[in-house]
């Protein structure tokens, strides 16, 4: 257990730690949103696990990062959540930060929880917004019950760990980019927490944006009867990702990683288009926070029409290709 | 093998769910149910005991109604049940919840060592998915969460899980005892048989208070919560919704709608 910070005692200049998710191609998109939000909370310190930070410094500086904590845990491989949390707790203490932001993936939520446990911090996951009040308290916004309720909560502890959903805020670079200062931390863990990775297979890279991060998602459901071609074509015309309902993934029409819903990927893109999606409650729980919802279904009674901004009763195999062709034609004109 | 399954009683997904005026999940609607994702946890535990022998203890915390959740677990084949019932629990956050469950797992372990703690991947009311991890931290046990596949090697004393993460597929191996959570991909929960329902009536449900577990009431419930809801409001319905029927030009109208709303 690390020393407890008193409630509301955060100095205004206390750093905000942002965990940087990265892969071979660099910083993941939601991190830039986190950095943008973090600038409203304090001086931004980024935490980078592993090697390769040099190639990202310019981008991190462009988003206002003052300091980068480059952390090597054990042999340098990507740590599992218990180890990552332990390492992050060390950085938290070393930096004097009182607030930590991570993007709300399953792994990061576990990191956040275990970090908050040892740091006596308040924890909010799947937040859609976070602010610091004038008196220093951290206040968050979340969507609850399949996004039918909005909840504002305050952190009562002296430290706050917040997992922010992708697309919670637009990513904006700063006007005057900085050159981040790099601090290196070598963390030796007392144990491996009794678990090891036997095998890890990164998901094959797709030309389309990542589902959880995409601004536009086109989703196919039972109504596609397994033919996702028109869904994919519309997604590509819009530069979007392709998602699916539980029925579609269970049928094997598309991989389980494409499943949107409470137990799959939760999305909140600017634009959601559901094709042949009925809108079962489990699915709605994963997409109801979307900006604009468009639904195409041949059943006028489909529940998704109750939440669709634009509902089209029609055959997706004629409506989607027509829309795709029109969107491509308009794009060519521009 | 002794397996403890942690389950939660939650408001029915199909019913109208709401918050109370003081910002808590309204559990007073009388239409609560065993969290659907916990059925996968019970199924995983019962199947492991069927394969390797042992016993399943189903554990819950919460108000009196929460007993329905462990009853369901017993009907599915768990052997005994524990219900932590104490007014001070009300309003617990994930930390309070994990502390109480960990204390209960230790108490169960005092009557014979626990080999595995199994949970669902999330509760369908809070959807935080952090209690398994916090439980593992409290108990000082390895965690292997989000199992889409779960196998135990009783000889080697290990558990192996395959899990689908946002950016990768992983296989983890943890030493027993361990805490695992299973997803809804892990199995198809059995429907309790008539025989199972009858047998469950004779199975014991032990009730413990915080004092029985040695948990300080000020650590949990509203008193111990590290966050506080300031305001919970139903989201206003979407305005200006349009429903059209395709007359041959709906695709064009869809494209025009996207242009008009600056979505392309």
Short mmCIF file of N, CA, C and O in Angstrom, two decimals, chain A residues 52-167:
data_model
loop_
_atom_site.label_atom_id
_atom_site.label_comp_id
_atom_site.label_asym_id
_atom_site.label_seq_id
_atom_site.Cartn_x
_atom_site.Cartn_y
_atom_site.Cartn_z
N UNK A 52 10.78 1.78 -27.89
CA UNK A 52 10.20 2.41 -29.08
C UNK A 52 9.60 3.78 -28.84
O UNK A 52 8.96 4.35 -29.71
N UNK A 53 9.83 4.35 -27.66
CA UNK A 53 9.21 5.63 -27.36
C UNK A 53 9.78 6.75 -28.23
O UNK A 53 9.07 7.72 -28.56
N UNK A 54 11.05 6.60 -28.66
CA UNK A 54 11.70 7.67 -29.43
C UNK A 54 10.87 8.08 -30.64
O UNK A 54 10.70 9.26 -30.92
N UNK A 55 10.35 7.07 -31.34
CA UNK A 55 9.59 7.35 -32.56
C UNK A 55 8.27 8.05 -32.30
O UNK A 55 7.63 8.56 -33.23
N UNK A 56 7.84 8.08 -31.04
CA UNK A 56 6.53 8.67 -30.74
C UNK A 56 6.64 10.02 -30.04
O UNK A 56 5.63 10.68 -29.81
N UNK A 57 7.87 10.42 -29.71
CA UNK A 57 8.03 11.64 -28.90
C UNK A 57 7.45 12.88 -29.57
O UNK A 57 6.81 13.71 -28.91
N UNK A 58 7.66 12.97 -30.88
CA UNK A 58 7.18 14.16 -31.58
C UNK A 58 5.65 14.26 -31.48
O UNK A 58 5.08 15.32 -31.18
N UNK A 59 5.00 13.10 -31.70
CA UNK A 59 3.53 13.09 -31.64
C UNK A 59 3.04 13.37 -30.22
O UNK A 59 2.09 14.13 -30.02
N UNK A 60 3.69 12.78 -29.23
CA UNK A 60 3.28 13.01 -27.85
C UNK A 60 3.45 14.49 -27.49
O UNK A 60 2.59 15.09 -26.85
N UNK A 61 4.55 15.08 -27.96
CA UNK A 61 4.79 16.50 -27.73
C UNK A 61 3.73 17.37 -28.41
O UNK A 61 3.29 18.38 -27.86
N UNK A 62 3.31 16.92 -29.57
CA UNK A 62 2.29 17.68 -30.32
C UNK A 62 0.96 17.69 -29.59
O UNK A 62 0.12 18.55 -29.81
N UNK A 63 0.77 16.69 -28.72
CA UNK A 63 -0.47 16.64 -27.93
C UNK A 63 -0.25 17.13 -26.50
O UNK A 63 -1.04 16.86 -25.61
N UNK A 64 0.86 17.84 -26.30
CA UNK A 64 1.04 18.55 -25.03
C UNK A 64 1.69 17.77 -23.91
O UNK A 64 1.64 18.18 -22.76
N UNK A 65 2.31 16.63 -24.23
CA UNK A 65 2.96 15.85 -23.18
C UNK A 65 4.25 16.55 -22.74
O UNK A 65 5.11 16.86 -23.55
N UNK A 66 4.37 16.78 -21.41
CA UNK A 66 5.55 17.45 -20.88
C UNK A 66 6.65 16.44 -20.58
O UNK A 66 7.83 16.68 -20.83
N UNK A 67 6.24 15.30 -20.03
CA UNK A 67 7.20 14.29 -19.60
C UNK A 67 6.71 12.91 -20.00
O UNK A 67 5.52 12.63 -19.92
N UNK A 68 7.64 12.09 -20.46
CA UNK A 68 7.30 10.70 -20.76
C UNK A 68 8.05 9.81 -19.78
O UNK A 68 9.27 9.92 -19.64
N UNK A 69 7.31 8.96 -19.07
CA UNK A 69 7.92 7.96 -18.20
C UNK A 69 8.04 6.67 -19.01
O UNK A 69 7.04 6.05 -19.32
N UNK A 70 9.27 6.33 -19.38
CA UNK A 70 9.45 5.10 -20.13
C UNK A 70 9.77 3.99 -19.14
O UNK A 70 10.77 4.04 -18.42
N UNK A 71 8.89 3.00 -19.10
CA UNK A 71 8.96 2.00 -18.05
C UNK A 71 9.32 0.63 -18.62
O UNK A 71 8.66 0.14 -19.54
N UNK A 72 10.36 0.06 -18.08
CA UNK A 72 10.72 -1.31 -18.46
C UNK A 72 10.43 -2.20 -17.27
O UNK A 72 10.92 -1.98 -16.17
N UNK A 73 9.56 -3.20 -17.50
CA UNK A 73 9.20 -4.12 -16.43
C UNK A 73 9.87 -5.45 -16.69
O UNK A 73 9.67 -6.04 -17.76
N UNK A 74 10.66 -5.90 -15.75
CA UNK A 74 11.32 -7.20 -15.88
C UNK A 74 12.13 -7.27 -17.16
O UNK A 74 12.98 -6.42 -17.41
N UNK A 75 11.83 -8.28 -17.98
CA UNK A 75 12.62 -8.48 -19.20
C UNK A 75 12.19 -7.58 -20.35
O UNK A 75 12.70 -7.69 -21.46
N UNK A 76 11.23 -6.70 -20.12
CA UNK A 76 10.87 -5.72 -21.13
C UNK A 76 9.68 -6.10 -21.99
O UNK A 76 9.21 -5.29 -22.78
N UNK A 77 9.16 -7.33 -21.85
CA UNK A 77 7.96 -7.69 -22.60
C UNK A 77 6.76 -6.98 -21.99
O UNK A 77 6.79 -6.56 -20.84
N UNK A 78 5.69 -6.87 -22.80
CA UNK A 78 4.50 -6.15 -22.33
C UNK A 78 3.94 -6.82 -21.08
O UNK A 78 3.66 -8.01 -21.10
N UNK A 79 3.80 -6.08 -19.98
CA UNK A 79 3.35 -6.71 -18.75
C UNK A 79 1.85 -7.01 -18.74
O UNK A 79 1.07 -6.28 -19.34
N UNK A 80 1.46 -8.08 -18.05
CA UNK A 80 0.05 -8.37 -17.82
C UNK A 80 -0.48 -7.36 -16.80
O UNK A 80 0.29 -6.75 -16.07
N UNK A 81 -1.81 -7.21 -16.72
CA UNK A 81 -2.37 -6.16 -15.85
C UNK A 81 -1.83 -6.12 -14.42
O UNK A 81 -1.52 -5.03 -13.94
N UNK A 82 -1.69 -7.26 -13.71
CA UNK A 82 -1.20 -7.12 -12.33
C UNK A 82 0.19 -6.49 -12.26
O UNK A 82 0.46 -5.66 -11.39
N UNK A 83 1.06 -6.87 -13.20
CA UNK A 83 2.41 -6.31 -13.21
C UNK A 83 2.40 -4.86 -13.68
O UNK A 83 3.13 -4.02 -13.15
N UNK A 84 1.58 -4.58 -14.68
CA UNK A 84 1.49 -3.21 -15.18
C UNK A 84 1.00 -2.27 -14.08
O UNK A 84 1.51 -1.16 -13.92
N UNK A 85 0.04 -2.74 -13.29
CA UNK A 85 -0.51 -1.91 -12.22
C UNK A 85 0.56 -1.64 -11.16
O UNK A 85 0.67 -0.52 -10.66
N UNK A 86 1.33 -2.67 -10.87
CA UNK A 86 2.38 -2.52 -9.86
C UNK A 86 3.41 -1.49 -10.32
O UNK A 86 3.84 -0.62 -9.56
N UNK A 87 3.79 -1.58 -11.60
CA UNK A 87 4.78 -0.65 -12.14
C UNK A 87 4.22 0.78 -12.18
O UNK A 87 4.90 1.75 -11.87
N UNK A 88 2.94 0.87 -12.57
CA UNK A 88 2.32 2.18 -12.67
C UNK A 88 2.23 2.85 -11.30
O UNK A 88 2.35 4.07 -11.18
N UNK A 89 2.02 2.04 -10.27
CA UNK A 89 1.96 2.59 -8.90
C UNK A 89 3.30 3.25 -8.55
O UNK A 89 3.34 4.29 -7.89
N UNK A 90 4.39 2.64 -9.01
CA UNK A 90 5.72 3.23 -8.74
C UNK A 90 5.85 4.58 -9.43
O UNK A 90 6.36 5.54 -8.85
N UNK A 91 5.39 4.64 -10.68
CA UNK A 91 5.48 5.90 -11.43
C UNK A 91 4.57 6.95 -10.80
O UNK A 91 4.93 8.13 -10.72
N UNK A 92 3.42 6.51 -10.33
CA UNK A 92 2.48 7.43 -9.69
C UNK A 92 3.16 8.13 -8.51
O UNK A 92 3.10 9.35 -8.37
N UNK A 93 3.81 7.34 -7.69
CA UNK A 93 4.48 7.90 -6.52
C UNK A 93 5.64 8.80 -6.94
O UNK A 93 5.78 9.93 -6.46
N UNK A 94 6.45 8.30 -7.88
CA UNK A 94 7.63 9.06 -8.31
C UNK A 94 7.24 10.40 -8.92
O UNK A 94 7.95 11.40 -8.76
N UNK A 95 6.12 10.43 -9.63
CA UNK A 95 5.74 11.65 -10.36
C UNK A 95 4.93 12.61 -9.50
O UNK A 95 4.78 13.77 -9.85
N UNK A 96 4.36 12.12 -8.40
CA UNK A 96 3.50 12.97 -7.59
C UNK A 96 2.13 13.18 -8.21
O UNK A 96 1.37 14.05 -7.77
N UNK A 97 1.80 12.39 -9.22
CA UNK A 97 0.50 12.55 -9.89
C UNK A 97 -0.63 12.13 -8.96
O UNK A 97 -0.45 11.27 -8.09
N UNK A 98 -1.80 12.74 -9.15
CA UNK A 98 -2.97 12.34 -8.37
C UNK A 98 -4.07 11.80 -9.28
O UNK A 98 -5.06 11.28 -8.80
N UNK A 99 -3.89 11.96 -10.59
CA UNK A 99 -4.91 11.48 -11.52
C UNK A 99 -4.24 10.63 -12.60
O UNK A 99 -3.16 10.98 -13.08
N UNK A 100 -4.88 9.53 -12.94
CA UNK A 100 -4.37 8.64 -14.00
C UNK A 100 -5.49 8.39 -14.99
O UNK A 100 -6.62 8.06 -14.60
N UNK A 101 -5.18 8.54 -16.26
CA UNK A 101 -6.16 8.23 -17.31
C UNK A 101 -5.65 7.06 -18.15
O UNK A 101 -4.49 7.02 -18.51
N UNK A 102 -6.54 6.13 -18.44
CA UNK A 102 -6.23 5.04 -19.37
C UNK A 102 -7.39 4.93 -20.33
O UNK A 102 -8.49 5.38 -20.04
N UNK A 103 -7.16 4.30 -21.48
CA UNK A 103 -8.28 4.06 -22.38
C UNK A 103 -9.00 2.80 -21.89
O UNK A 103 -8.39 1.89 -21.33
N UNK A 104 -10.31 2.77 -22.08
CA UNK A 104 -11.14 1.75 -21.43
C UNK A 104 -11.18 0.43 -22.19
O UNK A 104 -12.22 0.01 -22.66
N UNK A 105 -10.04 -0.25 -22.29
CA UNK A 105 -10.06 -1.61 -22.81
C UNK A 105 -10.18 -2.56 -21.61
O UNK A 105 -9.97 -2.15 -20.48
N UNK A 106 -10.49 -3.83 -21.87
CA UNK A 106 -10.62 -4.79 -20.77
C UNK A 106 -9.33 -4.85 -19.94
O UNK A 106 -9.37 -4.84 -18.72
N UNK A 107 -8.19 -4.92 -20.63
CA UNK A 107 -6.93 -5.02 -19.89
C UNK A 107 -6.66 -3.76 -19.08
O UNK A 107 -6.25 -3.83 -17.93
N UNK A 108 -6.90 -2.61 -19.70
CA UNK A 108 -6.63 -1.36 -18.99
C UNK A 108 -7.55 -1.16 -17.79
O UNK A 108 -7.16 -0.56 -16.79
N UNK A 109 -8.77 -1.66 -17.90
CA UNK A 109 -9.69 -1.54 -16.76
C UNK A 109 -9.14 -2.33 -15.57
O UNK A 109 -9.26 -1.93 -14.42
N UNK A 110 -8.52 -3.49 -15.87
CA UNK A 110 -7.93 -4.29 -14.79
C UNK A 110 -6.70 -3.60 -14.21
O UNK A 110 -6.49 -3.59 -13.00
N UNK A 111 -5.91 -3.00 -15.09
CA UNK A 111 -4.75 -2.24 -14.62
C UNK A 111 -5.24 -1.10 -13.71
O UNK A 111 -4.73 -0.89 -12.61
N UNK A 112 -6.27 -0.40 -14.18
CA UNK A 112 -6.81 0.74 -13.45
C UNK A 112 -7.31 0.30 -12.08
O UNK A 112 -7.05 0.97 -11.06
N UNK A 113 -8.03 -0.83 -12.03
CA UNK A 113 -8.61 -1.29 -10.78
C UNK A 113 -7.52 -1.66 -9.77
O UNK A 113 -7.57 -1.26 -8.61
N UNK A 114 -6.53 -2.40 -10.24
CA UNK A 114 -5.48 -2.84 -9.31
C UNK A 114 -4.61 -1.66 -8.88
O UNK A 114 -4.17 -1.60 -7.73
N UNK A 115 -4.40 -0.72 -9.78
CA UNK A 115 -3.66 0.49 -9.41
C UNK A 115 -4.44 1.27 -8.35
O UNK A 115 -3.89 1.69 -7.34
N UNK A 116 -5.74 1.46 -8.61
CA UNK A 116 -6.57 2.22 -7.68
C UNK A 116 -6.60 1.55 -6.31
O UNK A 116 -6.58 2.22 -5.28
N UNK A 117 -6.61 0.22 -6.31
CA UNK A 117 -6.65 -0.51 -5.04
C UNK A 117 -5.43 -0.17 -4.18
O UNK A 117 -5.56 0.18 -3.02
N UNK A 118 -4.24 -0.26 -4.77
CA UNK A 118 -3.03 -0.01 -3.96
C UNK A 118 -2.80 1.47 -3.70
O UNK A 118 -2.17 1.84 -2.72
N UNK A 119 -3.33 2.33 -4.57
CA UNK A 119 -3.10 3.77 -4.41
C UNK A 119 -4.22 4.45 -3.64
O UNK A 119 -4.24 5.66 -3.52
N UNK A 120 -5.17 3.65 -3.12
CA UNK A 120 -6.33 4.21 -2.42
C UNK A 120 -7.04 5.27 -3.28
O UNK A 120 -7.45 6.31 -2.77
N UNK A 121 -7.15 5.00 -4.54
CA UNK A 121 -7.75 5.97 -5.46
C UNK A 121 -9.19 5.57 -5.78
O UNK A 121 -9.56 4.41 -5.69
N UNK A 122 -9.97 6.57 -6.15
CA UNK A 122 -11.30 6.29 -6.67
C UNK A 122 -11.16 5.79 -8.10
O UNK A 122 -10.19 6.14 -8.80
N UNK A 123 -12.10 4.97 -8.53
CA UNK A 123 -12.01 4.35 -9.86
C UNK A 123 -13.30 4.57 -10.63
O UNK A 123 -14.38 4.31 -10.11
N UNK A 124 -13.16 5.05 -11.86
CA UNK A 124 -14.32 5.13 -12.75
C UNK A 124 -13.88 4.53 -14.07
O UNK A 124 -12.83 4.90 -14.61
N UNK A 125 -14.65 3.56 -14.58
CA UNK A 125 -14.31 2.97 -15.88
C UNK A 125 -15.40 3.28 -16.89
O UNK A 125 -16.53 3.61 -16.52
N UNK A 126 -15.06 3.17 -18.16
CA UNK A 126 -16.00 3.44 -19.25
C UNK A 126 -16.60 4.84 -19.15
O UNK A 126 -17.77 5.06 -19.45
N UNK A 127 -15.78 5.79 -18.69
CA UNK A 127 -16.26 7.17 -18.59
C UNK A 127 -16.34 7.78 -19.99
O UNK A 127 -15.58 7.42 -20.88
N UNK A 128 -17.28 8.70 -20.16
CA UNK A 128 -17.35 9.42 -21.42
C UNK A 128 -16.87 10.85 -21.25
O UNK A 128 -16.81 11.61 -22.20
N UNK A 129 -16.53 11.21 -20.02
CA UNK A 129 -15.99 12.54 -19.78
C UNK A 129 -15.36 12.61 -18.39
O UNK A 129 -15.73 11.86 -17.50
N UNK A 130 -14.37 13.50 -18.26
CA UNK A 130 -13.76 13.72 -16.94
C UNK A 130 -13.30 15.17 -16.85
O UNK A 130 -12.76 15.72 -17.80
N UNK A 131 -13.57 15.76 -15.70
CA UNK A 131 -13.20 17.16 -15.48
C UNK A 131 -12.67 17.33 -14.06
O UNK A 131 -12.97 16.52 -13.20
N UNK A 132 -11.94 18.41 -13.86
CA UNK A 132 -11.52 18.75 -12.50
C UNK A 132 -12.26 20.02 -12.09
O UNK A 132 -12.24 21.02 -12.78
N UNK A 133 -12.94 19.93 -10.95
CA UNK A 133 -13.66 21.09 -10.43
C UNK A 133 -12.65 22.10 -9.88
O UNK A 133 -11.49 21.76 -9.63
N UNK A 134 -13.12 23.32 -9.61
CA UNK A 134 -12.24 24.37 -9.09
C UNK A 134 -11.57 23.95 -7.78
O UNK A 134 -10.43 24.31 -7.51
N UNK A 135 -12.27 23.14 -6.97
CA UNK A 135 -11.70 22.73 -5.68
C UNK A 135 -10.81 21.48 -5.80
O UNK A 135 -10.38 20.94 -4.80
N UNK A 136 -10.55 21.05 -7.02
CA UNK A 136 -9.62 19.95 -7.23
C UNK A 136 -10.27 18.59 -7.38
O UNK A 136 -9.62 17.63 -7.79
N UNK A 137 -11.56 18.47 -7.05
CA UNK A 137 -12.22 17.17 -7.18
C UNK A 137 -12.33 16.75 -8.64
O UNK A 137 -12.54 17.58 -9.53
N UNK A 138 -12.22 15.45 -8.86
CA UNK A 138 -12.39 14.91 -10.21
C UNK A 138 -13.84 14.45 -10.35
O UNK A 138 -14.36 13.72 -9.50
N UNK A 139 -14.49 14.91 -11.41
CA UNK A 139 -15.89 14.55 -11.67
C UNK A 139 -15.96 13.87 -13.03
O UNK A 139 -15.34 14.32 -13.99
N UNK A 140 -16.70 12.77 -13.09
CA UNK A 140 -16.77 11.99 -14.34
C UNK A 140 -18.20 11.88 -14.84
O UNK A 140 -19.15 12.06 -14.08
N UNK A 141 -18.32 11.56 -16.11
CA UNK A 141 -19.62 11.29 -16.71
C UNK A 141 -19.56 9.89 -17.31
O UNK A 141 -18.57 9.51 -17.93
N UNK A 142 -20.61 9.10 -17.07
CA UNK A 142 -20.71 7.75 -17.64
C UNK A 142 -22.12 7.55 -18.18
O UNK A 142 -23.05 8.18 -17.73
N UNK A 143 -22.24 6.59 -19.08
CA UNK A 143 -23.56 6.18 -19.54
C UNK A 143 -23.87 4.85 -18.86
O UNK A 143 -22.99 4.00 -18.75
N UNK A 144 -25.10 4.69 -18.40
CA UNK A 144 -25.46 3.45 -17.71
C UNK A 144 -26.69 2.81 -18.33
O UNK A 144 -27.41 3.47 -19.09
N UNK A 145 -26.93 1.56 -17.97
CA UNK A 145 -28.09 0.81 -18.44
C UNK A 145 -28.27 0.95 -19.95
O UNK A 145 -29.25 1.51 -20.43
N UNK A 146 -27.30 0.44 -20.66
CA UNK A 146 -27.33 0.48 -22.12
C UNK A 146 -27.51 1.92 -22.62
O UNK A 146 -28.28 2.19 -23.55
N UNK A 147 -26.80 2.84 -21.96
CA UNK A 147 -26.80 4.25 -22.35
C UNK A 147 -28.17 4.90 -22.29
O UNK A 147 -28.41 5.89 -22.95
N UNK A 148 -29.07 4.37 -21.45
CA UNK A 148 -30.36 5.03 -21.29
C UNK A 148 -30.32 6.03 -20.12
O UNK A 148 -31.25 6.80 -19.94
N UNK A 149 -29.25 5.98 -19.34
CA UNK A 149 -29.07 6.93 -18.24
C UNK A 149 -27.68 7.56 -18.34
O UNK A 149 -26.75 6.93 -18.82
N UNK A 150 -27.59 8.80 -17.86
CA UNK A 150 -26.30 9.48 -17.75
C UNK A 150 -26.01 9.69 -16.27
O UNK A 150 -26.88 10.13 -15.53
N UNK A 151 -24.81 9.31 -15.85
CA UNK A 151 -24.45 9.39 -14.44
C UNK A 151 -23.24 10.30 -14.26
O UNK A 151 -22.21 10.11 -14.90
N UNK A 152 -23.37 11.31 -13.39
CA UNK A 152 -22.23 12.13 -13.01
C UNK A 152 -21.79 11.68 -11.64
O UNK A 152 -22.62 11.51 -10.74
N UNK A 153 -20.50 11.46 -11.49
CA UNK A 153 -20.00 10.99 -10.21
C UNK A 153 -18.76 11.77 -9.82
O UNK A 153 -18.04 12.28 -10.68
N UNK A 154 -18.53 11.86 -8.51
CA UNK A 154 -17.31 12.52 -8.04
C UNK A 154 -16.44 11.49 -7.35
O UNK A 154 -16.93 10.53 -6.76
N UNK A 155 -15.15 11.71 -7.46
CA UNK A 155 -14.19 10.85 -6.77
C UNK A 155 -13.97 11.43 -5.39
O UNK A 155 -13.63 12.61 -5.25
N UNK A 156 -14.21 10.60 -4.37
CA UNK A 156 -14.08 11.08 -2.99
C UNK A 156 -12.68 10.88 -2.44
O UNK A 156 -12.32 11.48 -1.43
N UNK A 157 -11.92 9.99 -3.06
CA UNK A 157 -10.55 9.73 -2.59
C UNK A 157 -9.62 10.82 -3.10
O UNK A 157 -9.97 11.61 -3.96
N UNK A 158 -8.41 10.86 -2.55
CA UNK A 158 -7.45 11.87 -2.94
C UNK A 158 -6.83 11.64 -4.31
O UNK A 158 -6.23 12.54 -4.89
N UNK A 159 -6.93 10.41 -4.78
CA UNK A 159 -6.43 10.11 -6.13
C UNK A 159 -7.56 9.55 -6.97
O UNK A 159 -8.49 8.94 -6.44
N UNK A 160 -7.44 9.72 -8.29
CA UNK A 160 -8.47 9.23 -9.19
C UNK A 160 -7.83 8.46 -10.34
O UNK A 160 -6.83 8.90 -10.90
N UNK A 161 -8.40 7.31 -10.64
CA UNK A 161 -8.00 6.55 -11.82
C UNK A 161 -9.24 6.42 -12.71
O UNK A 161 -10.27 5.92 -12.26
N UNK A 162 -9.13 6.91 -13.94
CA UNK A 162 -10.30 6.95 -14.81
C UNK A 162 -9.98 6.27 -16.14
O UNK A 162 -8.97 6.58 -16.77
N UNK A 163 -10.83 5.32 -16.51
CA UNK A 163 -10.72 4.69 -17.83
C UNK A 163 -11.74 5.35 -18.74
O UNK A 163 -12.94 5.32 -18.46
N UNK A 164 -11.24 5.96 -19.79
CA UNK A 164 -12.09 6.77 -20.67
C UNK A 164 -12.37 5.98 -21.96
O UNK A 164 -11.46 5.42 -22.56
N UNK A 165 -13.64 5.99 -22.37
CA UNK A 165 -14.01 5.28 -23.59
C UNK A 165 -13.44 5.97 -24.84
O UNK A 165 -13.28 7.19 -24.85
N UNK A 166 -13.20 5.17 -25.86
CA UNK A 166 -12.76 5.75 -27.14
C UNK A 166 -13.86 6.67 -27.67
O UNK A 166 -15.04 6.45 -27.40
N UNK A 167 -13.47 7.69 -28.40
CA UNK A 167 -14.39 8.66 -28.97
C UNK A 167 -15.10 9.52 -27.92
O UNK A 167 -16.14 10.12 -28.19
#
